[in-house]
Amino acid sequence: MEFKKFRIRSYEGQSDRAQVEDLERRCEVGPAESVLFTDTMGDPICRIRNSPMYMMLVAELDNELVGVIQGSIKVVTVQGHPPKDLAKVGYVLGLRVSPHHRRKGIGSSLVRKLEEWFTCNDVDYAYMATEKDNHASVSLFMDKFGYTKFRTPAILVNPVNHHSLHISSNIEIARVKTEQAEYLYRRFMGSTEFFPNDIGNILRNKLSLGTWVAYFKGDNIIDFGSDGQVPNSWAMLSVWNSGEIFKLRLGKAPFCCLLYTKSWCLIDKIFPCLKLPTLPDFFNPFGFYFMYGVYHEGPFSGKLVRALCQFVHNMAAESKDENCKIIVTEVGGRDELNHHIPHWKLLSCPEDLWCIKALKNEGTNTFHELTKTPPKRALFVDPREV
């Protein structure tokens, strides 16, 4: 059977926006049992706009947009990669093909064109993230384009309810200045896998709400980290307001989830004194906070991480933006942070699948180390790519 010829070209904002948004609505995103819909609020490139370099490609057939893909480029830490353990990486995201035009080579052509753009910009590695149960995506990237399993970080999701959480009175939480935060991140997380070389730009972005540190009272910290000294136990994280650029909406969910939501909301209304953790309304568009750069050090730092998470929850609950319904973070699958970050298993994903591909022949040993050995370092998840 012969297919009609389609054309791959760059996205043109004014003329393509409406069709891209329509294509997004027709393409389900997420596992079948709880489909998430993304509302880009009139800006289809909102998820890559804050990256150092970005590109969006569309596939056009008979004046109709039938496919789309996005990509971004940045410099990150990759241990062993010359020079200075830094590599240029290209992130592949947002691949969508119209349900009525699949299995016609459109998705493959979009990926191929995006990789060509990466190569023209001297990218060392291309990588992508998908659900491990998304068999079509896994097959396309791993079987057809030679991507290799890289990491399986966990996406941890905690709902925001209108009850403030109690934070231990012996814990001090302080906000640090942007310059101070950059210093701390470069000092303590600079060797972390995929640590972005432009961390300062991330911290200064208007979507970054700030960086906070936690330590135990009595440690007599006057200017945290500025003199090179930190407490024996401490923790740090930053918060990114993802809901400012796009919203999410749950299209469908298991009956048990619906029943739980309605039942507990009713109980909470009748007995507010119980302060039950309620499941928010996910069936209308909602935003979320993303916690990034989560770091902890010391024998009792796990408790400090939990306190910071509780602080972020209270910040979201008390904010003027009532649409912030969840707190999200993503950490390495084997990272002990999993045990300290509050989350609901019902909403979380224990294994997100990251795949990577070397675009150059040099650095073969580094690529082998990345993909064949168990991860020895934590993984830094860039909030711009959520």
Short mmCIF file of C-alpha atoms in Angstrom, two decimals:
data_model
loop_
_atom_site.label_atom_id
_atom_site.label_comp_id
_atom_site.label_asym_id
_atom_site.label_seq_id
_atom_site.Cartn_x
_atom_site.Cartn_y
_atom_site.Cartn_z
CA MET A 1 0.00 0.00 0.00
CA GLU A 2 1.43 3.40 -1.03
CA PHE A 3 1.19 6.28 1.45
CA LYS A 4 0.84 9.94 0.55
CA LYS A 5 3.97 12.03 0.84
CA PHE A 6 4.33 14.11 4.01
CA ARG A 7 6.72 16.98 4.68
CA ILE A 8 8.87 17.63 7.78
CA ARG A 9 9.48 21.30 8.58
CA SER A 10 10.07 23.67 11.48
CA TYR A 11 7.17 24.73 13.66
CA GLU A 12 5.76 28.15 12.80
CA GLY A 13 4.10 29.68 15.83
CA GLN A 14 1.27 31.79 14.45
CA SER A 15 0.12 29.46 11.68
CA ASP A 16 0.68 26.08 13.40
CA ARG A 17 -0.36 26.72 17.00
CA ALA A 18 -4.04 25.77 16.71
CA GLN A 19 -3.33 22.55 14.79
CA VAL A 20 -0.61 21.45 17.21
CA GLU A 21 -2.91 21.98 20.18
CA ASP A 22 -5.62 19.97 18.42
CA LEU A 23 -3.11 17.18 17.75
CA GLU A 24 -2.13 17.15 21.43
CA ARG A 25 -5.77 16.74 22.42
CA ARG A 26 -6.17 13.77 20.08
CA CYS A 27 -3.09 11.99 21.38
CA GLU A 28 -3.35 10.37 24.79
CA VAL A 29 -0.34 10.83 27.05
CA GLY A 30 0.33 8.36 29.84
CA PRO A 31 -0.51 4.77 30.75
CA ALA A 32 -3.89 3.51 29.58
CA GLU A 33 -5.43 3.25 33.02
CA SER A 34 -4.97 6.95 33.89
CA VAL A 35 -4.51 9.11 30.82
CA LEU A 36 -3.03 12.57 31.36
CA PHE A 37 -3.90 15.41 29.03
CA THR A 38 -1.61 18.42 28.74
CA ASP A 39 -2.95 21.93 28.35
CA THR A 40 -0.11 24.12 27.03
CA MET A 41 -2.24 27.24 27.48
CA GLY A 42 -1.66 28.51 23.96
CA ASP A 43 2.11 27.86 23.87
CA PRO A 44 2.95 24.45 22.34
CA ILE A 45 6.70 24.94 22.90
CA CYS A 46 6.33 25.87 26.57
CA ARG A 47 8.16 22.71 27.72
CA ILE A 48 11.35 23.57 25.80
CA ARG A 49 11.23 27.36 25.67
CA ASN A 50 13.45 27.72 28.76
CA SER A 51 16.23 25.48 27.40
CA PRO A 52 19.49 26.97 26.03
CA MET A 53 18.67 25.67 22.50
CA TYR A 54 15.46 24.13 21.26
CA MET A 55 13.65 23.01 18.13
CA MET A 56 10.13 21.87 17.26
CA LEU A 57 9.39 19.98 14.05
CA VAL A 58 6.04 19.17 12.49
CA ALA A 59 4.94 16.67 9.86
CA GLU A 60 2.50 18.06 7.31
CA LEU A 61 0.23 16.06 4.99
CA ASP A 62 -2.24 17.78 2.66
CA ASN A 63 -2.04 21.01 4.72
CA GLU A 64 -2.81 19.06 7.91
CA LEU A 65 -0.34 18.65 10.76
CA VAL A 66 -0.16 14.93 11.48
CA GLY A 67 2.93 14.73 13.67
CA VAL A 68 5.14 16.76 15.96
CA ILE A 69 8.38 16.37 17.92
CA GLN A 70 10.44 18.62 20.20
CA GLY A 71 14.08 18.69 21.17
CA SER A 72 16.46 20.70 23.35
CA ILE A 73 20.24 20.92 23.73
CA LYS A 74 22.38 21.67 26.78
CA VAL A 75 25.76 20.88 28.35
CA VAL A 76 25.77 18.48 31.32
CA THR A 77 28.12 16.48 33.52
CA VAL A 78 29.00 13.04 32.12
CA GLN A 79 31.83 11.48 34.12
CA GLY A 80 34.75 10.39 31.95
CA HIS A 81 33.70 12.39 28.91
CA PRO A 82 36.46 14.67 27.58
CA PRO A 83 37.02 17.48 28.19
CA LYS A 84 36.39 18.17 31.87
CA ASP A 85 33.61 15.55 32.22
CA LEU A 86 31.19 17.72 30.20
CA ALA A 87 29.08 16.60 27.23
CA LYS A 88 26.52 18.21 24.96
CA VAL A 89 23.24 16.27 25.09
CA GLY A 90 20.03 16.49 23.10
CA TYR A 91 16.71 15.66 24.74
CA VAL A 92 13.91 14.18 22.62
CA LEU A 93 10.39 14.80 23.83
CA GLY A 94 6.82 15.43 22.75
CA LEU A 95 6.66 12.94 19.86
CA ARG A 96 3.04 12.81 18.71
CA VAL A 97 1.51 11.27 15.59
CA SER A 98 -2.15 11.61 14.70
CA PRO A 99 -4.03 8.36 15.50
CA HIS A 100 -5.30 8.19 11.90
CA HIS A 101 -1.81 8.48 10.39
CA ARG A 102 0.26 6.05 12.42
CA ARG A 103 2.41 3.24 10.97
CA LYS A 104 3.27 5.40 7.96
CA GLY A 105 6.83 6.28 8.95
CA ILE A 106 5.92 9.74 10.24
CA GLY A 107 7.28 9.19 13.76
CA SER A 108 10.53 7.71 12.41
CA SER A 109 11.02 10.64 10.04
CA LEU A 110 10.51 13.14 12.84
CA VAL A 111 13.05 11.40 15.09
CA ARG A 112 15.55 11.17 12.22
CA LYS A 113 15.24 14.88 11.40
CA LEU A 114 15.63 15.87 15.04
CA GLU A 115 18.76 13.72 15.37
CA GLU A 116 20.14 15.47 12.27
CA TRP A 117 19.62 18.80 14.04
CA PHE A 118 21.44 17.41 17.09
CA THR A 119 24.36 16.29 14.91
CA CYS A 120 24.60 19.67 13.19
CA ASN A 121 24.93 21.23 16.66
CA ASP A 122 27.73 18.90 17.75
CA VAL A 123 25.63 16.90 20.24
CA ASP A 124 27.42 13.94 21.85
CA TYR A 125 24.39 12.00 23.12
CA ALA A 126 20.66 11.99 22.44
CA TYR A 127 18.31 10.77 25.16
CA MET A 128 14.59 10.39 25.78
CA ALA A 129 12.21 9.38 28.54
CA THR A 130 9.04 7.30 28.30
CA GLU A 131 6.85 4.97 30.34
CA LYS A 132 8.34 1.49 30.35
CA ASP A 133 4.92 0.13 29.31
CA ASN A 134 4.75 2.38 26.24
CA HIS A 135 5.71 -0.46 23.91
CA ALA A 136 5.36 1.57 20.71
CA SER A 137 7.78 4.25 21.95
CA VAL A 138 10.24 1.71 23.38
CA SER A 139 10.20 -0.26 20.13
CA LEU A 140 10.73 2.83 17.99
CA PHE A 141 13.67 4.23 19.92
CA MET A 142 15.40 1.06 21.11
CA ASP A 143 14.75 -1.36 18.24
CA LYS A 144 14.74 1.02 15.28
CA PHE A 145 17.04 3.85 16.33
CA GLY A 146 19.45 1.99 18.60
CA TYR A 147 18.81 3.77 21.88
CA THR A 148 19.93 1.89 25.00
CA LYS A 149 18.38 1.73 28.44
CA PHE A 150 20.16 4.30 30.58
CA ARG A 151 18.35 4.89 33.87
CA THR A 152 14.97 4.13 35.49
CA PRO A 153 14.26 7.05 37.82
CA ALA A 154 11.15 7.11 39.98
CA ILE A 155 8.54 9.86 39.56
CA LEU A 156 7.15 10.60 43.01
CA VAL A 157 3.85 12.45 43.30
CA ASN A 158 2.26 13.80 46.45
CA PRO A 159 -1.17 15.50 46.44
CA VAL A 160 -1.66 18.95 47.93
CA ASN A 161 -4.57 19.24 50.34
CA HIS A 162 -5.79 22.26 52.24
CA HIS A 163 -4.42 21.06 55.60
CA SER A 164 -0.94 22.33 56.50
CA LEU A 165 1.56 19.68 57.54
CA HIS A 166 3.39 19.83 60.86
CA ILE A 167 7.14 20.43 60.66
CA SER A 168 9.32 19.42 63.63
CA SER A 169 10.16 22.37 65.88
CA ASN A 170 13.84 21.39 66.10
CA ILE A 171 14.37 21.85 62.34
CA GLU A 172 15.36 25.16 60.79
CA ILE A 173 14.40 25.85 57.17
CA ALA A 174 15.99 28.84 55.44
CA ARG A 175 15.88 30.24 51.95
CA VAL A 176 19.26 30.87 50.33
CA LYS A 177 20.13 33.50 47.74
CA THR A 178 20.50 32.47 44.10
CA GLU A 179 24.29 32.99 44.08
CA GLN A 180 24.60 30.95 47.25
CA ALA A 181 22.40 28.19 45.81
CA GLU A 182 24.52 28.00 42.66
CA TYR A 183 27.67 27.69 44.77
CA LEU A 184 26.15 24.89 46.86
CA TYR A 185 24.90 23.00 43.81
CA ARG A 186 28.21 23.20 41.96
CA ARG A 187 30.10 22.16 45.07
CA PHE A 188 27.92 19.26 46.18
CA MET A 189 26.12 18.12 43.01
CA GLY A 190 28.54 19.18 40.26
CA SER A 191 29.59 15.54 39.68
CA THR A 192 26.00 14.28 39.58
CA GLU A 193 24.95 12.59 36.33
CA PHE A 194 23.43 15.09 33.88
CA PHE A 195 24.05 18.06 36.18
CA PRO A 196 23.34 21.09 33.92
CA ASN A 197 26.33 23.34 33.33
CA ASP A 198 23.99 26.34 33.20
CA ILE A 199 22.52 25.70 36.66
CA GLY A 200 22.70 29.44 37.32
CA ASN A 201 20.24 30.12 34.51
CA ILE A 202 17.82 27.58 35.96
CA LEU A 203 18.00 29.10 39.43
CA ARG A 204 17.51 32.62 38.04
CA ASN A 205 14.56 31.65 35.86
CA LYS A 206 11.26 33.25 36.90
CA LEU A 207 9.70 29.76 37.18
CA SER A 208 12.18 28.79 39.90
CA LEU A 209 10.51 29.82 43.15
CA GLY A 210 13.66 29.52 45.25
CA THR A 211 16.10 27.22 47.02
CA TRP A 212 15.81 26.16 50.65
CA VAL A 213 18.11 24.37 53.07
CA ALA A 214 17.18 22.50 56.24
CA TYR A 215 19.32 21.78 59.30
CA PHE A 216 18.81 21.14 62.97
CA LYS A 217 18.48 24.09 65.31
CA GLY A 218 21.52 24.61 67.46
CA ASP A 219 24.02 24.22 64.61
CA ASN A 220 24.57 28.01 64.73
CA ILE A 221 24.62 28.54 60.97
CA ILE A 222 24.81 32.27 60.21
CA ASP A 223 25.40 32.34 56.45
CA PHE A 224 24.84 28.83 55.13
CA GLY A 225 27.76 27.43 53.14
CA SER A 226 29.35 30.82 52.41
CA ASP A 227 32.45 30.05 54.50
CA GLY A 228 32.70 26.50 53.17
CA GLN A 229 31.22 25.05 56.34
CA VAL A 230 27.96 23.08 56.48
CA PRO A 231 26.32 21.15 59.34
CA ASN A 232 26.91 17.44 59.89
CA SER A 233 23.37 16.80 58.67
CA TRP A 234 21.61 19.05 56.18
CA ALA A 235 19.41 18.96 53.08
CA MET A 236 18.62 21.22 50.14
CA LEU A 237 16.09 21.49 47.32
CA SER A 238 14.69 23.98 44.81
CA VAL A 239 11.13 24.43 43.53
CA TRP A 240 9.99 24.99 39.94
CA ASN A 241 6.47 26.19 39.18
CA SER A 242 5.59 23.95 36.22
CA GLY A 243 1.93 24.93 36.47
CA GLU A 244 2.83 28.42 35.32
CA ILE A 245 3.52 27.18 31.76
CA PHE A 246 1.20 24.18 31.34
CA LYS A 247 -1.60 22.36 33.11
CA LEU A 248 -2.52 18.69 33.44
CA ARG A 249 -5.87 16.97 33.54
CA LEU A 250 -6.70 13.35 34.28
CA GLY A 251 -8.81 11.97 31.45
CA LYS A 252 -9.84 8.72 33.07
CA ALA A 253 -8.98 6.81 36.22
CA PRO A 254 -9.77 3.49 37.89
CA PHE A 255 -13.16 3.31 39.61
CA CYS A 256 -11.42 2.80 42.97
CA CYS A 257 -9.67 6.16 42.54
CA LEU A 258 -12.96 7.91 41.81
CA LEU A 259 -14.65 6.23 44.77
CA TYR A 260 -11.77 7.11 47.09
CA THR A 261 -11.80 10.77 46.00
CA LYS A 262 -15.52 11.24 46.53
CA SER A 263 -15.68 9.30 49.81
CA TRP A 264 -12.77 11.01 51.53
CA CYS A 265 -13.83 14.48 50.38
CA LEU A 266 -17.25 13.81 51.94
CA ILE A 267 -15.70 12.56 55.21
CA ASP A 268 -13.39 15.58 55.35
CA LYS A 269 -16.35 17.96 54.97
CA ILE A 270 -18.26 16.21 57.76
CA PHE A 271 -15.28 15.83 60.11
CA PRO A 272 -12.80 18.63 59.28
CA CYS A 273 -11.15 18.23 62.68
CA LEU A 274 -9.67 14.89 61.55
CA LYS A 275 -7.52 16.70 58.93
CA LEU A 276 -7.60 13.73 56.57
CA PRO A 277 -5.28 13.73 53.52
CA THR A 278 -7.70 14.20 50.65
CA LEU A 279 -7.19 13.47 46.97
CA PRO A 280 -7.62 16.70 44.95
CA ASP A 281 -9.89 17.11 41.93
CA PHE A 282 -7.69 15.95 39.04
CA PHE A 283 -10.49 16.03 36.47
CA ASN A 284 -10.17 19.77 35.89
CA PRO A 285 -6.91 21.37 34.67
CA PHE A 286 -4.37 21.69 37.47
CA GLY A 287 -0.79 22.82 37.96
CA PHE A 288 2.05 21.43 40.03
CA TYR A 289 5.33 22.25 41.73
CA PHE A 290 8.43 20.28 40.73
CA MET A 291 11.14 19.78 43.36
CA TYR A 292 14.57 19.59 41.78
CA GLY A 293 18.16 19.46 42.98
CA VAL A 294 17.21 17.46 46.07
CA TYR A 295 20.40 16.85 48.04
CA HIS A 296 21.08 15.54 51.53
CA GLU A 297 24.15 14.79 53.60
CA GLY A 298 24.67 13.40 57.07
CA PRO A 299 23.30 10.61 59.28
CA PHE A 300 20.01 12.36 60.06
CA SER A 301 19.49 14.15 56.74
CA GLY A 302 16.57 11.94 55.70
CA LYS A 303 14.41 13.62 58.32
CA LEU A 304 15.48 17.01 56.93
CA VAL A 305 14.50 16.01 53.38
CA ARG A 306 11.05 15.06 54.64
CA ALA A 307 10.75 18.39 56.45
CA LEU A 308 11.64 20.28 53.25
CA CYS A 309 8.99 18.32 51.35
CA GLN A 310 6.44 19.22 54.00
CA PHE A 311 7.51 22.86 53.73
CA VAL A 312 6.97 22.80 49.94
CA HIS A 313 3.55 21.19 50.44
CA ASN A 314 2.54 23.97 52.83
CA MET A 315 3.88 26.57 50.43
CA ALA A 316 1.67 25.14 47.67
CA ALA A 317 -1.35 24.82 49.97
CA GLU A 318 -1.02 28.43 51.12
CA SER A 319 -0.22 29.94 47.70
CA LYS A 320 -2.67 32.17 45.86
CA ASP A 321 -2.67 29.66 42.99
CA GLU A 322 -5.40 27.24 44.01
CA ASN A 323 -4.75 25.14 40.90
CA CYS A 324 -1.51 23.67 42.29
CA LYS A 325 -2.75 20.17 43.14
CA ILE A 326 0.41 18.03 43.35
CA ILE A 327 4.09 18.13 44.29
CA VAL A 328 6.32 16.12 41.94
CA THR A 329 9.95 15.09 41.97
CA GLU A 330 12.05 12.57 40.07
CA VAL A 331 14.99 10.71 41.61
CA GLY A 332 17.20 7.78 40.67
CA GLY A 333 15.39 4.45 40.99
CA ARG A 334 17.88 3.16 43.58
CA ASP A 335 18.29 6.49 45.33
CA GLU A 336 17.63 6.31 49.07
CA LEU A 337 15.75 9.60 48.72
CA ASN A 338 12.76 7.48 47.69
CA HIS A 339 12.28 6.52 51.32
CA HIS A 340 12.36 10.09 52.61
CA ILE A 341 10.19 11.92 50.08
CA PRO A 342 6.44 11.71 50.88
CA HIS A 343 4.45 10.34 47.94
CA TRP A 344 1.38 8.34 47.05
CA LYS A 345 2.00 5.06 45.24
CA LEU A 346 -1.40 5.43 43.59
CA LEU A 347 -0.17 8.54 41.75
CA SER A 348 3.56 7.81 41.40
CA CYS A 349 5.56 5.93 38.77
CA PRO A 350 8.25 3.66 40.29
CA GLU A 351 10.16 3.32 37.00
CA ASP A 352 10.36 5.97 34.31
CA LEU A 353 12.50 4.70 31.42
CA TRP A 354 15.38 6.84 30.14
CA CYS A 355 17.17 5.72 26.97
CA ILE A 356 20.36 7.15 25.46
CA LYS A 357 22.24 6.99 22.16
CA ALA A 358 25.78 8.06 21.26
CA LEU A 359 25.80 10.30 18.19
CA LYS A 360 29.60 10.26 17.83
CA ASN A 361 32.12 7.45 17.56
CA GLU A 362 34.44 9.05 20.10
CA GLY A 363 33.62 8.52 23.75
CA THR A 364 32.69 4.85 23.27
CA ASN A 365 34.13 3.90 26.66
CA THR A 366 32.12 6.64 28.37
CA PHE A 367 28.92 5.45 26.71
CA HIS A 368 29.65 1.89 27.81
CA GLU A 369 30.09 3.07 31.39
CA LEU A 370 26.80 4.98 31.23
CA THR A 371 24.71 2.09 29.99
CA LYS A 372 26.39 -1.08 31.26
CA THR A 373 27.26 -0.35 34.86
CA PRO A 374 24.90 0.16 37.80
CA PRO A 375 24.51 3.87 38.56
CA LYS A 376 27.04 5.03 41.14
CA ARG A 377 25.93 8.65 41.25
CA ALA A 378 22.66 10.44 41.79
CA LEU A 379 20.75 11.70 38.77
CA PHE A 380 19.94 15.40 38.31
CA VAL A 381 16.57 15.92 36.62
CA ASP A 382 16.35 19.28 34.86
CA PRO A 383 13.03 21.01 35.70
CA ARG A 384 12.97 22.54 32.21
CA GLU A 385 12.44 19.06 30.77
CA VAL A 386 9.55 17.92 32.96
#
